[in-house]
PDB file of N, CA and C in Angstrom:
ATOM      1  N   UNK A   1       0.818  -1.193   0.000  1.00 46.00           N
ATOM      2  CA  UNK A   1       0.000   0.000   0.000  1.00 46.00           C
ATOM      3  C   UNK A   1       0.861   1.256   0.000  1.00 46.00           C
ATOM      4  N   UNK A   2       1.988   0.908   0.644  1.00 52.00           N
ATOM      5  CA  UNK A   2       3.089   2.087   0.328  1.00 52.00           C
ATOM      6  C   UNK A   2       3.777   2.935  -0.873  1.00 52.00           C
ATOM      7  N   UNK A   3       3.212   2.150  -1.344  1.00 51.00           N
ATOM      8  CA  UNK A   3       3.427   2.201  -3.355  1.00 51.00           C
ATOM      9  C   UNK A   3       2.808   3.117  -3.793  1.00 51.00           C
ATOM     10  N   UNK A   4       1.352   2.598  -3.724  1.00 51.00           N
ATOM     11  CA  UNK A   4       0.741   3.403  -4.197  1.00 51.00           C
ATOM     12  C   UNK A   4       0.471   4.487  -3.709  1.00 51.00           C
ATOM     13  N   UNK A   5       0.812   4.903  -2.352  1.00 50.00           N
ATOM     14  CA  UNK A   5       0.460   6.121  -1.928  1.00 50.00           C
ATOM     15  C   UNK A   5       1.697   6.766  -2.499  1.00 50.00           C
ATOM     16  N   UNK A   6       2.723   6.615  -2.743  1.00 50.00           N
ATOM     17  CA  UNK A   6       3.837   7.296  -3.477  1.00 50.00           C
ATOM     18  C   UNK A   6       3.796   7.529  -4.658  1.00 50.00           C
ATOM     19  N   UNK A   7       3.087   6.357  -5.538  1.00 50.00           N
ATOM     20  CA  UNK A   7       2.877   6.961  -6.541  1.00 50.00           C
ATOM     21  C   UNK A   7       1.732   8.000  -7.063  1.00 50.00           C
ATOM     22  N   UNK A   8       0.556   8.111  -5.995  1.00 53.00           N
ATOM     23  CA  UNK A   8      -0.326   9.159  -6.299  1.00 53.00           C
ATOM     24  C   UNK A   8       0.489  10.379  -5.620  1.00 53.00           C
ATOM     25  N   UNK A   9       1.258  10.525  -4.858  1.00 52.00           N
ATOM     26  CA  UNK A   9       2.064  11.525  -4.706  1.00 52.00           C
ATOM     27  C   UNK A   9       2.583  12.390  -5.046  1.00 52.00           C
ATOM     28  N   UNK A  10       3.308  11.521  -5.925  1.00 53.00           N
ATOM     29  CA  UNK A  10       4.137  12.178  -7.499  1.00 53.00           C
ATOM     30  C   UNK A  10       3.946  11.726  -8.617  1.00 53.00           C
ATOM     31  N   UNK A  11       2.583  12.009  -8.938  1.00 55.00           N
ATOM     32  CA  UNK A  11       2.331  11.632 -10.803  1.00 55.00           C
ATOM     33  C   UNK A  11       3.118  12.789 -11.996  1.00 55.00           C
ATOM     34  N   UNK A  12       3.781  13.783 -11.462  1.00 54.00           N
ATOM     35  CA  UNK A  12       3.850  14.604 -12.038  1.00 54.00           C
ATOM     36  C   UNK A  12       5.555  14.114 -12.709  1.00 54.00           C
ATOM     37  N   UNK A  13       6.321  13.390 -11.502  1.00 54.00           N
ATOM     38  CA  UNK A  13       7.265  12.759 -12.098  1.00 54.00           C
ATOM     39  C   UNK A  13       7.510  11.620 -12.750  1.00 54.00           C
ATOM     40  N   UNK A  14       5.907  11.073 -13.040  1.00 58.00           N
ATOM     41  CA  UNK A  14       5.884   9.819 -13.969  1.00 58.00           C
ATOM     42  C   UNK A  14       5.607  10.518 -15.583  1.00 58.00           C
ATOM     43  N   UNK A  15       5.076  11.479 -15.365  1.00 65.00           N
ATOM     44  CA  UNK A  15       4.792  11.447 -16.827  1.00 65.00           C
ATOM     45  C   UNK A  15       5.880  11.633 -17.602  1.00 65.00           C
ATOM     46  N   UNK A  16       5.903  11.413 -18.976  1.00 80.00           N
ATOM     47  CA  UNK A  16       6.297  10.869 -20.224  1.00 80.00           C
ATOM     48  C   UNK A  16       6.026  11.920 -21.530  1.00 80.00           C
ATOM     49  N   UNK A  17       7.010  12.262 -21.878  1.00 82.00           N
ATOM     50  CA  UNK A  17       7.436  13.538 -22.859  1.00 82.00           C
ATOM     51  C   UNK A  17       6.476  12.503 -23.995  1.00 82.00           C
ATOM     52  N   UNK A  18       5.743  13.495 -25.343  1.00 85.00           N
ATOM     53  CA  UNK A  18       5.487  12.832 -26.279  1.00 85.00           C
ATOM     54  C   UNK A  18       6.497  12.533 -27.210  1.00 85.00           C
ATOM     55  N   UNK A  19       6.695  11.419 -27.565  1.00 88.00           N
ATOM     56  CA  UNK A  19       7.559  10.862 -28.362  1.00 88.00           C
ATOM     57  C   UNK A  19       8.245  12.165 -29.827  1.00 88.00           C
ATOM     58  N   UNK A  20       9.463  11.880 -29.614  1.00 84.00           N
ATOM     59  CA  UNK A  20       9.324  12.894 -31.380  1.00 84.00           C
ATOM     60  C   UNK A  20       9.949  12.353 -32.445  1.00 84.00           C
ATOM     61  N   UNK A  21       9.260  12.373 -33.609  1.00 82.00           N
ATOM     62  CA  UNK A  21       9.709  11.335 -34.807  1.00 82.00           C
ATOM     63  C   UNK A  21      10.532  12.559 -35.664  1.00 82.00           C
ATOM     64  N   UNK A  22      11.462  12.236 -36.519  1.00 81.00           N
ATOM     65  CA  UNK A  22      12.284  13.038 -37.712  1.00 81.00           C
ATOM     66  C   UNK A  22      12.030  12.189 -38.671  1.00 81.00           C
ATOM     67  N   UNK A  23      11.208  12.433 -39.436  1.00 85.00           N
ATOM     68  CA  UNK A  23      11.464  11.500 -40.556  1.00 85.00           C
ATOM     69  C   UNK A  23      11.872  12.747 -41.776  1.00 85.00           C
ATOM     70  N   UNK A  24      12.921  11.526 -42.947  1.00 88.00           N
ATOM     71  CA  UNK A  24      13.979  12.113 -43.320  1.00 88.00           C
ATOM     72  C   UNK A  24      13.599  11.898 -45.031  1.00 88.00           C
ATOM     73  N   UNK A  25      13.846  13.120 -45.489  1.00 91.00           N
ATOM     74  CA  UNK A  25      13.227  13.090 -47.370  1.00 91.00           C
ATOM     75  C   UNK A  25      14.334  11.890 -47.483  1.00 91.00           C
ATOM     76  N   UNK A  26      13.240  11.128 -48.811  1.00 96.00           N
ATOM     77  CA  UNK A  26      14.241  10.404 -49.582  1.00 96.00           C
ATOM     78  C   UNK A  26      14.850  11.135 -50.804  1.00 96.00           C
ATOM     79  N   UNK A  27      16.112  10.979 -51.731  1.00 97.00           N
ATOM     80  CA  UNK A  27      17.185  11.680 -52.129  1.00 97.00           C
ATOM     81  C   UNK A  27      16.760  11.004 -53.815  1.00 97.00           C
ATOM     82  N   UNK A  28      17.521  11.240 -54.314  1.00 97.00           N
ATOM     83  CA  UNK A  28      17.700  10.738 -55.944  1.00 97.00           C
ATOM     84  C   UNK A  28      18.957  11.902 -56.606  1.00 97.00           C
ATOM     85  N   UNK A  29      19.765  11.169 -56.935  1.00 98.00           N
ATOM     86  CA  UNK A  29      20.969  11.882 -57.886  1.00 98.00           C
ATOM     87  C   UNK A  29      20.482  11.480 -59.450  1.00 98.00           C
ATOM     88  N   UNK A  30      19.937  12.565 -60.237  1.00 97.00           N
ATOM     89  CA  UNK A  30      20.093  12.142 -61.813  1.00 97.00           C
ATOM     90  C   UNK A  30      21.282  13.067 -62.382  1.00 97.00           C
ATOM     91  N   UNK A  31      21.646  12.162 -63.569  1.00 98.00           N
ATOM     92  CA  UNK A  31      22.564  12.722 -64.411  1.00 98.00           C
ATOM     93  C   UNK A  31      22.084  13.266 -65.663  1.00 98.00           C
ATOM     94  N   UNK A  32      22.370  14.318 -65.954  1.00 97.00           N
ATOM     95  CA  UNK A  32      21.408  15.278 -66.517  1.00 97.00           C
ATOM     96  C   UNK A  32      22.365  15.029 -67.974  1.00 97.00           C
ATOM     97  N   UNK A  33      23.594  15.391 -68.162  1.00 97.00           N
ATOM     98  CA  UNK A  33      24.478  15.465 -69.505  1.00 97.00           C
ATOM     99  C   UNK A  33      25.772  15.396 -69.050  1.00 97.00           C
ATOM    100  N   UNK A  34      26.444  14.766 -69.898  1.00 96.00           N
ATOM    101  CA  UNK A  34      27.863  15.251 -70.144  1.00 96.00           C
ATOM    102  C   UNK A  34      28.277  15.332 -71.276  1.00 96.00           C
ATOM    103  N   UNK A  35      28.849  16.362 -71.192  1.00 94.00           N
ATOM    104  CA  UNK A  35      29.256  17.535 -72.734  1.00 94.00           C
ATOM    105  C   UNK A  35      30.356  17.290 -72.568  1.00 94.00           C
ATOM    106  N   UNK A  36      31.182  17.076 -73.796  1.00 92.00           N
ATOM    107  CA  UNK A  36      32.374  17.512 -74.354  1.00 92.00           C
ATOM    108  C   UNK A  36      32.561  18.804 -74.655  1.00 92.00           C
ATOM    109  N   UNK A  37      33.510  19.533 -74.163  1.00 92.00           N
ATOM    110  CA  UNK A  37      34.054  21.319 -74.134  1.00 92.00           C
ATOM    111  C   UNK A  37      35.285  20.859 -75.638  1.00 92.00           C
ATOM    112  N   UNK A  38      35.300  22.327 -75.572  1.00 91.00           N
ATOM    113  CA  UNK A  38      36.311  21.960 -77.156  1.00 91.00           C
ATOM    114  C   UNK A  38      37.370  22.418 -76.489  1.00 91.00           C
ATOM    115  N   UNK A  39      38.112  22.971 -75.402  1.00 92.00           N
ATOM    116  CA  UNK A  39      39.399  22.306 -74.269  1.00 92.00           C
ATOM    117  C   UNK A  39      39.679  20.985 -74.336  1.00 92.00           C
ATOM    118  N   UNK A  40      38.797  19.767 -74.550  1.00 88.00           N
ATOM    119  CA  UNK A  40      39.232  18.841 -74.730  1.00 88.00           C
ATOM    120  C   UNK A  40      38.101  18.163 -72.675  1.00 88.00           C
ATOM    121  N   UNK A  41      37.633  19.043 -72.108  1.00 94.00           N
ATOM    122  CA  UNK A  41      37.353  18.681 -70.724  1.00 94.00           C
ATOM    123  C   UNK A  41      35.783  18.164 -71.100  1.00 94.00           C
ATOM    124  N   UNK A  42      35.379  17.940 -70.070  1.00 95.00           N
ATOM    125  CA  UNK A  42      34.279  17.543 -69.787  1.00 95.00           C
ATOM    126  C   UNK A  42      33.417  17.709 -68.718  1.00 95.00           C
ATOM    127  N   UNK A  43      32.087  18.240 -69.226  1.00 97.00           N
ATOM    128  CA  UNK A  43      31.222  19.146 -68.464  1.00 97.00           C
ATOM    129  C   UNK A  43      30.073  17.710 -68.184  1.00 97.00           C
ATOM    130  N   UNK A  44      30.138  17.553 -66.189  1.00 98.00           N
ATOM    131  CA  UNK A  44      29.023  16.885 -66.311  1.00 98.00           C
ATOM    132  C   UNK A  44      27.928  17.417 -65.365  1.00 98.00           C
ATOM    133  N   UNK A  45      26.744  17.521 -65.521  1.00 98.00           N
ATOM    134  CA  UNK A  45      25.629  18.567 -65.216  1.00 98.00           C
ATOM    135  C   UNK A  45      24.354  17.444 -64.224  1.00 98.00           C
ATOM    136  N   UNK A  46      24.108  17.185 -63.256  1.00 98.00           N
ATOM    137  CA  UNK A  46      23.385  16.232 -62.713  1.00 98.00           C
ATOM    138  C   UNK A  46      21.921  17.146 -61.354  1.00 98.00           C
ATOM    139  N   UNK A  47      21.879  16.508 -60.924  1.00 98.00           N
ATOM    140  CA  UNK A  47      20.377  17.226 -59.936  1.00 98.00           C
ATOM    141  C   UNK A  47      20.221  16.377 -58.573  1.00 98.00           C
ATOM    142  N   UNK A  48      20.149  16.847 -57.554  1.00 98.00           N
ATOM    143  CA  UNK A  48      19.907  16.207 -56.540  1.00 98.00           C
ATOM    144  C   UNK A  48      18.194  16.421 -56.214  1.00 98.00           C
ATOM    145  N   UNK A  49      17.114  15.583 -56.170  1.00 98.00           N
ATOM    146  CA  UNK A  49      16.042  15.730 -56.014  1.00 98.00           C
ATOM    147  C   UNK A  49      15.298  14.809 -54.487  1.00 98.00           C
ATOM    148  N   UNK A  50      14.490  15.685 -54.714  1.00 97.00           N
ATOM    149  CA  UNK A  50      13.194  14.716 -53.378  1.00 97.00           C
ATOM    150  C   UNK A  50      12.189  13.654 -54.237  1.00 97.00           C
ATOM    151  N   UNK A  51      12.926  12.155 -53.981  1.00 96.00           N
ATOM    152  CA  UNK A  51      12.317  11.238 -54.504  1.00 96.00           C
ATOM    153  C   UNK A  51      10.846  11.349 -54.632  1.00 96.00           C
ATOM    154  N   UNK A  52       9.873  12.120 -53.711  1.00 95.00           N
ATOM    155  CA  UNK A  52       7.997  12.122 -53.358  1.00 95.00           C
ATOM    156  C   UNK A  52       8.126  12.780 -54.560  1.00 95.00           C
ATOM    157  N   UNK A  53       8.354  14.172 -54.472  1.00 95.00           N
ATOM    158  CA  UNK A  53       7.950  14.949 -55.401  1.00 95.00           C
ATOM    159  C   UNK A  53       8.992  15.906 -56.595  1.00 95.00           C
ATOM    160  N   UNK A  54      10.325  15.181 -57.015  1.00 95.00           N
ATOM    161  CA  UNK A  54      10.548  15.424 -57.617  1.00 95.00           C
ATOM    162  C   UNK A  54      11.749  16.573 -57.825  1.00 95.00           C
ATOM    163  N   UNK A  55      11.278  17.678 -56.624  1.00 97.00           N
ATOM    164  CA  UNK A  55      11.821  19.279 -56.272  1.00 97.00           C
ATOM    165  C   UNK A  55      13.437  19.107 -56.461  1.00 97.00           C
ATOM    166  N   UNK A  56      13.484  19.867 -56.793  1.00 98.00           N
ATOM    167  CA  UNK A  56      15.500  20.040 -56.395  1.00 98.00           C
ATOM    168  C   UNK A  56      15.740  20.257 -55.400  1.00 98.00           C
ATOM    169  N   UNK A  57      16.848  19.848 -54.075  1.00 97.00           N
ATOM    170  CA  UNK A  57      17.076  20.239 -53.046  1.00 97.00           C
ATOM    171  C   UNK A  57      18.895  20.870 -52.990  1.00 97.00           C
ATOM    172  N   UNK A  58      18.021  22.035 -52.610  1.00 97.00           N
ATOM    173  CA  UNK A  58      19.772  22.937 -52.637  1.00 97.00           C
ATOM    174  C   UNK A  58      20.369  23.062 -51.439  1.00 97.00           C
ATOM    175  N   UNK A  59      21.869  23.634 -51.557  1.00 97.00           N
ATOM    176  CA  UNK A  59      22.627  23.824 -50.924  1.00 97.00           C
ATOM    177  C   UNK A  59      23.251  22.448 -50.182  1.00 97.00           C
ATOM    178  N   UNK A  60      23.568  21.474 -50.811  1.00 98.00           N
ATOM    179  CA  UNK A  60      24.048  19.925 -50.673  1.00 98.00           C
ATOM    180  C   UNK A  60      25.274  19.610 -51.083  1.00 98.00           C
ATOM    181  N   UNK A  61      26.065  19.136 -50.824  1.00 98.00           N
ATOM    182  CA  UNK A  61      27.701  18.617 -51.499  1.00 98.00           C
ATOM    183  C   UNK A  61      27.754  17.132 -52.319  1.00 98.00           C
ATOM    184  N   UNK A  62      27.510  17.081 -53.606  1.00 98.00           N
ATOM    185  CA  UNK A  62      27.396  15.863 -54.166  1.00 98.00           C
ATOM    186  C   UNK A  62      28.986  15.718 -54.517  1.00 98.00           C
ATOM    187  N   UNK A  63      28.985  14.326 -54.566  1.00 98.00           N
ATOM    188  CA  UNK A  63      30.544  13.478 -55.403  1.00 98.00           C
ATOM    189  C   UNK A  63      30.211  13.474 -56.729  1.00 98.00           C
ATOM    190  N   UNK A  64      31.128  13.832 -57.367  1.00 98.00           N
ATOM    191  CA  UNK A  64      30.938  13.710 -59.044  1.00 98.00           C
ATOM    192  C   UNK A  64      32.549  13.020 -59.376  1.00 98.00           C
ATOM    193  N   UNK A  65      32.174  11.699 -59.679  1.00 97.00           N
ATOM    194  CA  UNK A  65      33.794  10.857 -60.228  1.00 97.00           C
ATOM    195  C   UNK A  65      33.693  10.711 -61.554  1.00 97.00           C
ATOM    196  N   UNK A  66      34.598  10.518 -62.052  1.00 96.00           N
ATOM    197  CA  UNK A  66      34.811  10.545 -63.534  1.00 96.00           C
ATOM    198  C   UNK A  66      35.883   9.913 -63.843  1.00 96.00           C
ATOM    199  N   UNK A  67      36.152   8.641 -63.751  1.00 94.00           N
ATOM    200  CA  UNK A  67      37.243   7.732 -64.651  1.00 94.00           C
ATOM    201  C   UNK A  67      37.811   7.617 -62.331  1.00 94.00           C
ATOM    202  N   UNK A  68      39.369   8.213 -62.274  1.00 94.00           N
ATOM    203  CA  UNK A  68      39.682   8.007 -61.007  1.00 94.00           C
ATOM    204  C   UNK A  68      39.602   9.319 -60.378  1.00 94.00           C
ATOM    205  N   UNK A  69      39.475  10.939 -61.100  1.00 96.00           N
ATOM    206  CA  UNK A  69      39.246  11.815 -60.466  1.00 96.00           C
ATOM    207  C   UNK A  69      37.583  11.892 -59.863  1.00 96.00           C
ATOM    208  N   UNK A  70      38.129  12.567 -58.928  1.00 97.00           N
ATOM    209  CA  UNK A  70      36.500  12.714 -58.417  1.00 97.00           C
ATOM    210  C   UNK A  70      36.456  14.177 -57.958  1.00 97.00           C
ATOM    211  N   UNK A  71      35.016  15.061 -58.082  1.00 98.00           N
ATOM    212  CA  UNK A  71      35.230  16.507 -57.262  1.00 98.00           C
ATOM    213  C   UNK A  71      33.942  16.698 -56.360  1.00 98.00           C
ATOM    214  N   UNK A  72      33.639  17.193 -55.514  1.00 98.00           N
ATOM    215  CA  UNK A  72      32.299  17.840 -54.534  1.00 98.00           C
ATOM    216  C   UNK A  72      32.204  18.920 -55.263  1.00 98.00           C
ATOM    217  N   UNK A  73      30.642  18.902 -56.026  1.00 98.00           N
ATOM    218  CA  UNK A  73      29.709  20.441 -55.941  1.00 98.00           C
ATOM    219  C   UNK A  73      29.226  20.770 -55.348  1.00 98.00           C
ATOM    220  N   UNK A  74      28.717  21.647 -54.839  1.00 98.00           N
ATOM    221  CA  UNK A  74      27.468  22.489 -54.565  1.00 98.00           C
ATOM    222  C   UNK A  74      26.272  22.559 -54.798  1.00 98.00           C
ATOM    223  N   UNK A  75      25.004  21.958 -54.615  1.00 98.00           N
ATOM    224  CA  UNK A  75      24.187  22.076 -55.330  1.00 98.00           C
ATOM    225  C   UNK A  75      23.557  23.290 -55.168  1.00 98.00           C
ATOM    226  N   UNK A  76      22.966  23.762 -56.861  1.00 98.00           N
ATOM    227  CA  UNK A  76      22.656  25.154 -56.623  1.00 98.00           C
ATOM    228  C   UNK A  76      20.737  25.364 -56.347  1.00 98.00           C
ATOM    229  N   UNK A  77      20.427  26.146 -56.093  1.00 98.00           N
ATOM    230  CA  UNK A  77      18.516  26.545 -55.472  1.00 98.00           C
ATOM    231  C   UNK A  77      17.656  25.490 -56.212  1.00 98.00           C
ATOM    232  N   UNK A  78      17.529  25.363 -57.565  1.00 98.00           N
ATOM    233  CA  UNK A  78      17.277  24.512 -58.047  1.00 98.00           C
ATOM    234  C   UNK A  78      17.630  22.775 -57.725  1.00 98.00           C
ATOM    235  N   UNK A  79      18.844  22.290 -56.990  1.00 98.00           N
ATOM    236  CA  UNK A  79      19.032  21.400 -57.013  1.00 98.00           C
ATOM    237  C   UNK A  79      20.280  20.807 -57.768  1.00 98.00           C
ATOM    238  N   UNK A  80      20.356  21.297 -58.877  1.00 98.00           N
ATOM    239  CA  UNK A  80      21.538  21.038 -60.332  1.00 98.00           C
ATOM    240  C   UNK A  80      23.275  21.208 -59.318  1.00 98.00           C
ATOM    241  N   UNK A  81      23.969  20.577 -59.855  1.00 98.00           N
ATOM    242  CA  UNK A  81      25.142  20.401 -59.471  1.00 98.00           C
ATOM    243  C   UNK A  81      26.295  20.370 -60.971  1.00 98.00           C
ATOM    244  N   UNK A  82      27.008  21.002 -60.878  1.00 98.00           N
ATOM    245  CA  UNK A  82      28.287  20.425 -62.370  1.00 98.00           C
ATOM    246  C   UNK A  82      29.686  20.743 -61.541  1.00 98.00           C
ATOM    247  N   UNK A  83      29.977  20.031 -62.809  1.00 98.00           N
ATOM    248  CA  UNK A  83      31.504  19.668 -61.963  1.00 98.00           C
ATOM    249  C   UNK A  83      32.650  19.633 -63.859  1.00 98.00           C
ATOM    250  N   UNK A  84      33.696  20.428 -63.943  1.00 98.00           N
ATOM    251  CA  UNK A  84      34.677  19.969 -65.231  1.00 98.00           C
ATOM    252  C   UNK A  84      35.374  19.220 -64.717  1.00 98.00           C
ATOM    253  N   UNK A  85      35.920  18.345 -65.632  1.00 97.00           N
ATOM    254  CA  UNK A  85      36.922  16.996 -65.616  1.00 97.00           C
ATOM    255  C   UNK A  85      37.883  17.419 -66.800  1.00 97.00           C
ATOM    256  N   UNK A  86      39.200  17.533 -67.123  1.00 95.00           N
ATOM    257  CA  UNK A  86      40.245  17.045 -67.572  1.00 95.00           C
ATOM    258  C   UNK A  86      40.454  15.571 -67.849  1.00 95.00           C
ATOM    259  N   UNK A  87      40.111  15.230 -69.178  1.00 92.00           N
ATOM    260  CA  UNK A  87      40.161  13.561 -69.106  1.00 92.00           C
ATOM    261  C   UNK A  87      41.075  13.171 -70.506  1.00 92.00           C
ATOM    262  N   UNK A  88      41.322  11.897 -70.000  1.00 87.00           N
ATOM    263  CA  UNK A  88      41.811  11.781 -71.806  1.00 87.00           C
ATOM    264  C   UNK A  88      40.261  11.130 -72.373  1.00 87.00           C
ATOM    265  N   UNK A  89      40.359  10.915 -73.887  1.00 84.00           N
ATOM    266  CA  UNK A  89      39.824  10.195 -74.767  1.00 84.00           C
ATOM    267  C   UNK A  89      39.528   8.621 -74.748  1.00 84.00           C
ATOM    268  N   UNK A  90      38.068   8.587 -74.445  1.00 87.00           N
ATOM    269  CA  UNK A  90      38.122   6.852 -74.556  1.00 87.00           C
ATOM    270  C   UNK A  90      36.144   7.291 -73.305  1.00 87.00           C
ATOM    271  N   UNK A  91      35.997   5.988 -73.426  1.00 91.00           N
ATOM    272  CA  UNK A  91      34.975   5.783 -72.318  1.00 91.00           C
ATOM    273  C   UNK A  91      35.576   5.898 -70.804  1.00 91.00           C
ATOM    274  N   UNK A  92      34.673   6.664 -69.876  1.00 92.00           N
ATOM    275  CA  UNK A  92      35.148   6.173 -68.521  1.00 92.00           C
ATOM    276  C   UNK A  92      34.146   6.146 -67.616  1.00 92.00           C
ATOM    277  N   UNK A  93      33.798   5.860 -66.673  1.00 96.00           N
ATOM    278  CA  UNK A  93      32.771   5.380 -65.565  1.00 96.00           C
ATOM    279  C   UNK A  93      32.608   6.521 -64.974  1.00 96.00           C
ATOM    280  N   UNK A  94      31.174   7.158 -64.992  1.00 97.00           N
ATOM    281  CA  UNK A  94      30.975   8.313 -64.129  1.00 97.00           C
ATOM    282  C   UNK A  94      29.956   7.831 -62.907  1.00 97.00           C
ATOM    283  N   UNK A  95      30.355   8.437 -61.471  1.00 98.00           N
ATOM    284  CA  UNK A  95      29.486   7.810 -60.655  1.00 98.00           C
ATOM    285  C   UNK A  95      29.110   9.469 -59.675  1.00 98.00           C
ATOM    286  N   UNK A  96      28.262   9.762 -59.411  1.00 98.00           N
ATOM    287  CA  UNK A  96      26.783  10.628 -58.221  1.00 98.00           C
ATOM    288  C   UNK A  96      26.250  10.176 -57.109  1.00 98.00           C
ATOM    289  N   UNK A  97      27.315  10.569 -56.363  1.00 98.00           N
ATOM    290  CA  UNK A  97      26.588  10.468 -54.709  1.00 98.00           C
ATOM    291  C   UNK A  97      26.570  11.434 -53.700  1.00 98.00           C
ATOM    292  N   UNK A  98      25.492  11.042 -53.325  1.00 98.00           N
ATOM    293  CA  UNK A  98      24.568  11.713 -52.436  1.00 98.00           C
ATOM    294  C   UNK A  98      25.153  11.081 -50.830  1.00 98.00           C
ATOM    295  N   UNK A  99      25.653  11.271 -49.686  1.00 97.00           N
ATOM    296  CA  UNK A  99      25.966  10.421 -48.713  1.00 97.00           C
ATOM    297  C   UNK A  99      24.862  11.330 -47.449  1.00 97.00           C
ATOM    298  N   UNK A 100      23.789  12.362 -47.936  1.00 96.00           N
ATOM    299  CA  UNK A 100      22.712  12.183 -47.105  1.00 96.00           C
ATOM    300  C   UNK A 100      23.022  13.711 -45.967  1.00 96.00           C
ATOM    301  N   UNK A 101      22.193  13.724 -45.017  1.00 94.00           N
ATOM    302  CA  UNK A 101      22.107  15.276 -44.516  1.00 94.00           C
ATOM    303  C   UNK A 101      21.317  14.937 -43.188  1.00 94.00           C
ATOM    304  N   UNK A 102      21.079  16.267 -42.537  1.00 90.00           N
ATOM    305  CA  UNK A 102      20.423  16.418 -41.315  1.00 90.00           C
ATOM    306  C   UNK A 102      18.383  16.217 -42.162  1.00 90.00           C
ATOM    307  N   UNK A 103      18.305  15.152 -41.890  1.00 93.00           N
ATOM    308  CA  UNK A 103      16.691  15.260 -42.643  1.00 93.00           C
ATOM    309  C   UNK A 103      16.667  14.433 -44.391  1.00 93.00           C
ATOM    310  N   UNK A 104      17.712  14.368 -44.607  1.00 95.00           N
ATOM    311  CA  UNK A 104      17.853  14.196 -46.184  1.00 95.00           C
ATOM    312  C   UNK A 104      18.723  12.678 -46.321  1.00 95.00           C
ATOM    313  N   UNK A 105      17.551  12.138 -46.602  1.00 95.00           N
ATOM    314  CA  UNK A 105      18.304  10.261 -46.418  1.00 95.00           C
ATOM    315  C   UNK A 105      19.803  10.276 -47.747  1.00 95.00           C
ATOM    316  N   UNK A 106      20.521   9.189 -47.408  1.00 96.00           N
ATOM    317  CA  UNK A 106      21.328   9.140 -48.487  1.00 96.00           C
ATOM    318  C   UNK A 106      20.901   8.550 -49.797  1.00 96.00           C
ATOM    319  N   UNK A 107      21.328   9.288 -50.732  1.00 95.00           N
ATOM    320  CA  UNK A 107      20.614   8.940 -52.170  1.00 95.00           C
ATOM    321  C   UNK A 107      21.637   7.663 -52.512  1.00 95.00           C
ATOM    322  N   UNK A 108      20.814   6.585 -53.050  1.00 95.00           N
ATOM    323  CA  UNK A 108      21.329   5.159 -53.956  1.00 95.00           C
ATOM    324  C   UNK A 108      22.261   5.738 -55.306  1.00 95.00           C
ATOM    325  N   UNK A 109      23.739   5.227 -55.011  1.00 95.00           N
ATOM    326  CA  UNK A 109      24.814   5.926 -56.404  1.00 95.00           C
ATOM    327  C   UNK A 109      24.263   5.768 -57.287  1.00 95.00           C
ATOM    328  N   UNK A 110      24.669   7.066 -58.700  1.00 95.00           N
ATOM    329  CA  UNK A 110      24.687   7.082 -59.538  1.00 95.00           C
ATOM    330  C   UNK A 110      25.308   6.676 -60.644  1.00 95.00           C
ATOM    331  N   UNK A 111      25.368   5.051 -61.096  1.00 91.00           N
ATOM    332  CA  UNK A 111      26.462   4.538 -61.654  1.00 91.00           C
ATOM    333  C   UNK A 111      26.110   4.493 -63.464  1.00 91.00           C
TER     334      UNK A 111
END
């Protein structure tokens, strides 16, 4: 019986904060173009978006690799990101990642 008189005592130190959820946009890196410059470089132009609806999400640091160089953009209000490469001639593997934010899940590479 001692219990319970303690606990009607102090109900005020039982209670329980409401829970708080963050749930976090999902991401998408598209690759928009890559242009050949007549320097001989290469311009590649891509978008970081909100998988629901599409939007561009700015002010983000994407990876842009290109063969073994790789550089971080900026993404700009729109979302869009570019990055120049110095490359030689031939095919090479370009890859877009997203490794995610305060709220902003990490986007699946762009291979």
């Amino acid at each position: 019986m001692r219990w319970v008189v303690l606990l009607l005592a102090f109900p005020a130190a039982l209670a329980v904060a409401a829970p708080q959820v963050e749930i976090k946009a999902q991401t998408r890196v598209t690759l928009d173009k890559v242009k050949s410059r007549a320097d001989g470089s290469v311009e590649v132009v891509g978008q970081l978006v909100d998988k629901l609806t599409s939007d561009g999400i700015s002010g983000q640091n994407v990876t842009i690799q290109v063969g073994a160089d790789s550089q971080v953009s900026h993404t700009e209000p729109d979302g869009h990101f570019r990055a120049v490469f110095t490359v030689v001639p031939g095919p090479l593997p370009i890859e877009l990642r997203f490794t995610g934010a305060h709220l902003l899940e990490k986007a699946d590479p762009y291979t």
